[in-house]
Amino acid sequence: MRIRLEDYAIHNAMEDMADQAIEQVLSEDRTACDCPDCRDDVKSQILNKVPPFYHPLISGEPRRQSIMLEDLATDLFNKIMVECYKALIRVKENPRHSDDRSELHNTTERILRLAVGEVLSNQKVHLDRDDLSRLMSGALNGLKPAYTTTHKGDAFTRASEIDTAYLAQVYSEIFKALDGLKGNDAQTS
Ligand SMILES: [Zn+2]
């Protein structure tokens, strides 16, 4: 079974936090480039330094209101702001205004898609869209994000190129998330 991007719907709420932090920092630093490319580069660096906060977008349910940066616990707020300042300095020093860019994406999500497809085939489990969304966001929250704006990371989506310890962790998060789904069923039935 092959899981495609369009087979599920998830959102990392940390992306909204990062956007808000970038907005704030850019408004204070007029010397920084605020083009979409530089924003994405800053954003991907922030997102790789803070814990992901994925949630499934369940069909028919209203989209959750985004959390405001100011409402976060102080530690997390400070962490995001510090990483934002650091990332902005790096991007300012070395802006990547080239054509060799991909849209901001989390390569961990691609690896997970491959592994989830394999597990579901082996276990002969069929998940509907919402459960697949729950599984993907649950597992992603247990894995280190690897956001990128280049095509380079895509090579790592070939399972053979990923080290086995990491792969073991990916499978462990998938099975944990699958167990979570079963727990939900038991509660509702
Ligand atoms: Zn720029």
GROMACS .gro file of C-alpha atoms and ligand atoms in nm:
model
  190
    1MET     CA    1   0.000   0.000   0.000
    2ARG     CA    2   0.131   0.339  -0.094
    3ILE     CA    3   0.032   0.637   0.119
    4ARG     CA    4   0.010   0.963  -0.072
    5LEU     CA    5   0.010   1.316   0.062
    6GLU     CA    6  -0.353   1.355  -0.041
    7ASP     CA    7  -0.466   1.044   0.153
    8TYR     CA    8  -0.466   1.225   0.487
    9ALA     CA    9  -0.473   1.576   0.636
   10ILE     CA   10  -0.256   1.698   0.921
   11HIS     CA   11  -0.116   2.026   1.044
   12ASN     CA   12   0.184   2.111   1.258
   13ALA     CA   13   0.064   2.395   1.482
   14MET     CA   14   0.431   2.488   1.536
   15GLU     CA   15   0.425   2.622   1.180
   16ASP     CA   16   0.181   2.891   1.292
   17MET     CA   17   0.401   2.971   1.593
   18ALA     CA   18   0.705   3.000   1.369
   19ASP     CA   19   0.514   3.231   1.131
   20GLN     CA   20   0.417   3.457   1.419
   21ALA     CA   21   0.772   3.465   1.556
   22ILE     CA   22   0.913   3.547   1.212
   23GLU     CA   23   0.660   3.826   1.166
   24GLN     CA   24   0.761   3.976   1.500
   25VAL     CA   25   1.136   3.947   1.446
   26LEU     CA   26   1.120   4.081   1.090
   27SER     CA   27   0.923   4.383   1.208
   28GLU     CA   28   1.210   4.465   1.444
   29ASP     CA   29   1.488   4.407   1.193
   30ARG     CA   30   1.446   4.618   0.881
   31THR     CA   31   1.782   4.503   0.740
   32ALA     CA   32   1.662   4.144   0.699
   33CYS     CA   33   1.515   4.021   0.371
   34ASP     CA   34   1.148   3.938   0.418
   35CYS     CA   35   1.091   3.757   0.088
   36PRO     CA   36   0.896   3.427   0.099
   37ASP     CA   37   1.216   3.223   0.038
   38CYS     CA   38   1.402   3.370   0.336
   39ARG     CA   39   1.092   3.336   0.553
   40ASP     CA   40   1.068   2.967   0.461
   41ASP     CA   41   1.437   2.912   0.535
   42VAL     CA   42   1.404   3.074   0.878
   43LYS     CA   43   1.086   2.878   0.937
   44SER     CA   44   1.238   2.541   0.854
   45GLN     CA   45   1.530   2.606   1.090
   46ILE     CA   46   1.294   2.699   1.375
   47LEU     CA   47   1.073   2.396   1.315
   48ASN     CA   48   1.370   2.161   1.335
   49LYS     CA   49   1.462   2.297   1.678
   50VAL     CA   50   1.126   2.284   1.854
   51PRO     CA   51   0.904   1.983   1.927
   52PRO     CA   52   0.643   1.926   1.655
   53PHE     CA   53   0.278   1.969   1.746
   54TYR     CA   54   0.084   1.791   1.475
   55HIS     CA   55  -0.286   1.734   1.488
   56PRO     CA   56  -0.518   1.557   1.243
   57LEU     CA   57  -0.762   1.762   1.038
   58ILE     CA   58  -1.073   1.550   1.080
   59SER     CA   59  -1.338   1.564   0.805
   60GLY     CA   60  -1.640   1.769   0.904
   61GLU     CA   61  -1.473   1.909   1.213
   62PRO     CA   62  -1.399   2.281   1.215
   63ARG     CA   63  -1.031   2.360   1.179
   64ARG     CA   64  -0.877   2.435   1.517
   65GLN     CA   65  -0.808   2.796   1.585
   66SER     CA   66  -0.440   2.857   1.573
   67ILE     CA   67  -0.271   2.904   1.907
   68MET     CA   68  -0.119   3.243   1.966
   69LEU     CA   69   0.251   3.263   2.032
   70GLU     CA   70   0.190   3.473   2.343
   71ASP     CA   71  -0.030   3.202   2.491
   72LEU     CA   72   0.249   2.945   2.498
   73ALA     CA   73   0.434   2.846   2.815
   74THR     CA   74   0.723   3.084   2.874
   75ASP     CA   75   0.992   2.821   2.809
   76LEU     CA   76   0.854   2.726   2.472
   77PHE     CA   77   0.786   3.088   2.378
   78ASN     CA   78   1.146   3.180   2.461
   79LYS     CA   79   1.281   2.878   2.275
   80ILE     CA   80   1.090   2.969   1.959
   81MET     CA   81   1.200   3.334   1.974
   82VAL     CA   82   1.566   3.244   2.036
   83GLU     CA   83   1.565   2.995   1.747
   84CYS     CA   84   1.398   3.253   1.527
   85TYR     CA   85   1.666   3.516   1.599
   86LYS     CA   86   1.943   3.260   1.542
   87ALA     CA   87   1.790   3.137   1.217
   88LEU     CA   88   1.738   3.490   1.090
   89ILE     CA   89   2.106   3.571   1.146
   90ARG     CA   90   2.209   3.260   0.952
   91VAL     CA   91   1.971   3.333   0.667
   92LYS     CA   92   2.074   3.699   0.652
   93GLU     CA   93   2.437   3.598   0.621
   94ASN     CA   94   2.365   3.346   0.352
   95PRO     CA   95   2.033   3.405   0.175
   96ARG     CA   96   1.936   3.138  -0.073
   97HIS     CA   97   1.773   3.326  -0.358
   98SER     CA   98   1.815   3.046  -0.608
   99ASP     CA   99   1.593   2.831  -0.824
  100ASP     CA  100   1.708   2.514  -0.656
  101ARG     CA  101   1.436   2.522  -0.396
  102SER     CA  102   1.146   2.306  -0.299
  103GLU     CA  103   0.842   2.405  -0.102
  104LEU     CA  104   0.895   2.386   0.274
  105HIS     CA  105   0.827   2.030   0.381
  106ASN     CA  106   0.910   1.790   0.661
  107THR     CA  107   1.112   1.501   0.516
  108THR     CA  108   1.027   1.296   0.825
  109GLU     CA  109   0.671   1.296   0.696
  110ARG     CA  110   0.785   1.140   0.367
  111ILE     CA  111   0.981   0.869   0.544
  112LEU     CA  112   0.683   0.803   0.767
  113ARG     CA  113   0.449   0.772   0.466
  114LEU     CA  114   0.669   0.499   0.322
  115ALA     CA  115   0.692   0.312   0.653
  116VAL     CA  116   0.319   0.346   0.729
  117GLY     CA  117   0.233   0.208   0.385
  118GLU     CA  118   0.452  -0.090   0.454
  119VAL     CA  119   0.316  -0.154   0.804
  120LEU     CA  120  -0.049  -0.130   0.694
  121SER     CA  121   0.015  -0.374   0.406
  122ASN     CA  122   0.195  -0.621   0.631
  123GLN     CA  123  -0.067  -0.599   0.905
  124LYS     CA  124  -0.348  -0.604   0.647
  125VAL     CA  125  -0.499  -0.304   0.821
  126HIS     CA  126  -0.712  -0.057   0.633
  127LEU     CA  127  -0.747   0.289   0.780
  128ASP     CA  128  -0.993   0.549   0.662
  129ARG     CA  129  -0.874   0.901   0.593
  130ASP     CA  130  -0.939   1.032   0.945
  131ASP     CA  131  -0.764   0.742   1.115
  132LEU     CA  132  -0.472   0.775   0.878
  133SER     CA  133  -0.454   1.145   0.969
  134ARG     CA  134  -0.458   1.051   1.338
  135LEU     CA  135  -0.186   0.791   1.284
  136MET     CA  136   0.036   1.026   1.085
  137SER     CA  137   0.011   1.315   1.331
  138GLY     CA  138   0.055   1.088   1.634
  139ALA     CA  139   0.368   0.925   1.492
  140LEU     CA  140   0.514   1.255   1.369
  141ASN     CA  141   0.484   1.403   1.717
  142GLY     CA  142   0.718   1.129   1.840
  143LEU     CA  143   0.980   1.183   1.571
  144LYS     CA  144   1.236   1.455   1.517
  145PRO     CA  145   1.118   1.688   1.241
  146ALA     CA  146   1.349   1.740   0.943
  147TYR     CA  147   1.209   2.035   0.752
  148THR     CA  148   1.384   2.147   0.439
  149THR     CA  149   1.341   2.386   0.149
  150THR     CA  150   1.571   2.195  -0.084
  151HIS     CA  151   1.529   1.879  -0.287
  152LYS     CA  152   1.833   1.728  -0.118
  153GLY     CA  153   1.643   1.574   0.172
  154ASP     CA  154   1.430   1.377  -0.069
  155ALA     CA  155   1.704   1.119  -0.122
  156PHE     CA  156   1.648   1.010   0.236
  157THR     CA  157   1.297   0.899   0.155
  158ARG     CA  158   1.447   0.584   0.011
  159ALA     CA  159   1.425   0.352   0.309
  160SER     CA  160   1.751   0.177   0.221
  161GLU     CA  161   1.940   0.499   0.286
  162ILE     CA  162   1.804   0.553   0.635
  163ASP     CA  163   1.997   0.405   0.922
  164THR     CA  164   1.836   0.112   1.096
  165ALA     CA  165   1.825   0.266   1.444
  166TYR     CA  166   1.626   0.556   1.307
  167LEU     CA  167   1.400   0.326   1.111
  168ALA     CA  168   1.333   0.123   1.426
  169GLN     CA  169   1.222   0.443   1.596
  170VAL     CA  170   0.992   0.524   1.305
  171TYR     CA  171   0.827   0.180   1.326
  172SER     CA  172   0.798   0.206   1.702
  173GLU     CA  173   0.610   0.538   1.670
  174ILE     CA  174   0.381   0.387   1.406
  175PHE     CA  175   0.288   0.094   1.629
  176LYS     CA  176   0.235   0.326   1.926
  177ALA     CA  177   0.004   0.542   1.716
  178LEU     CA  178  -0.179   0.232   1.586
  179ASP     CA  179  -0.235   0.118   1.946
  180GLY     CA  180  -0.371   0.463   2.022
  181LEU     CA  181  -0.624   0.424   1.741
  182LYS     CA  182  -0.741   0.089   1.878
  183GLY     CA  183  -0.779   0.251   2.220
  184ASN     CA  184  -1.007   0.510   2.065
  185ASP     CA  185  -1.226   0.244   1.902
  186ALA     CA  186  -1.264   0.060   2.233
  187GLN     CA  187  -1.386   0.378   2.398
  188THR     CA  188  -1.640   0.465   2.134
  189SER     CA  189  -1.787   0.117   2.076
  190ZN      ZN  190   1.512   3.678   0.070
   0.00000   0.00000   0.00000
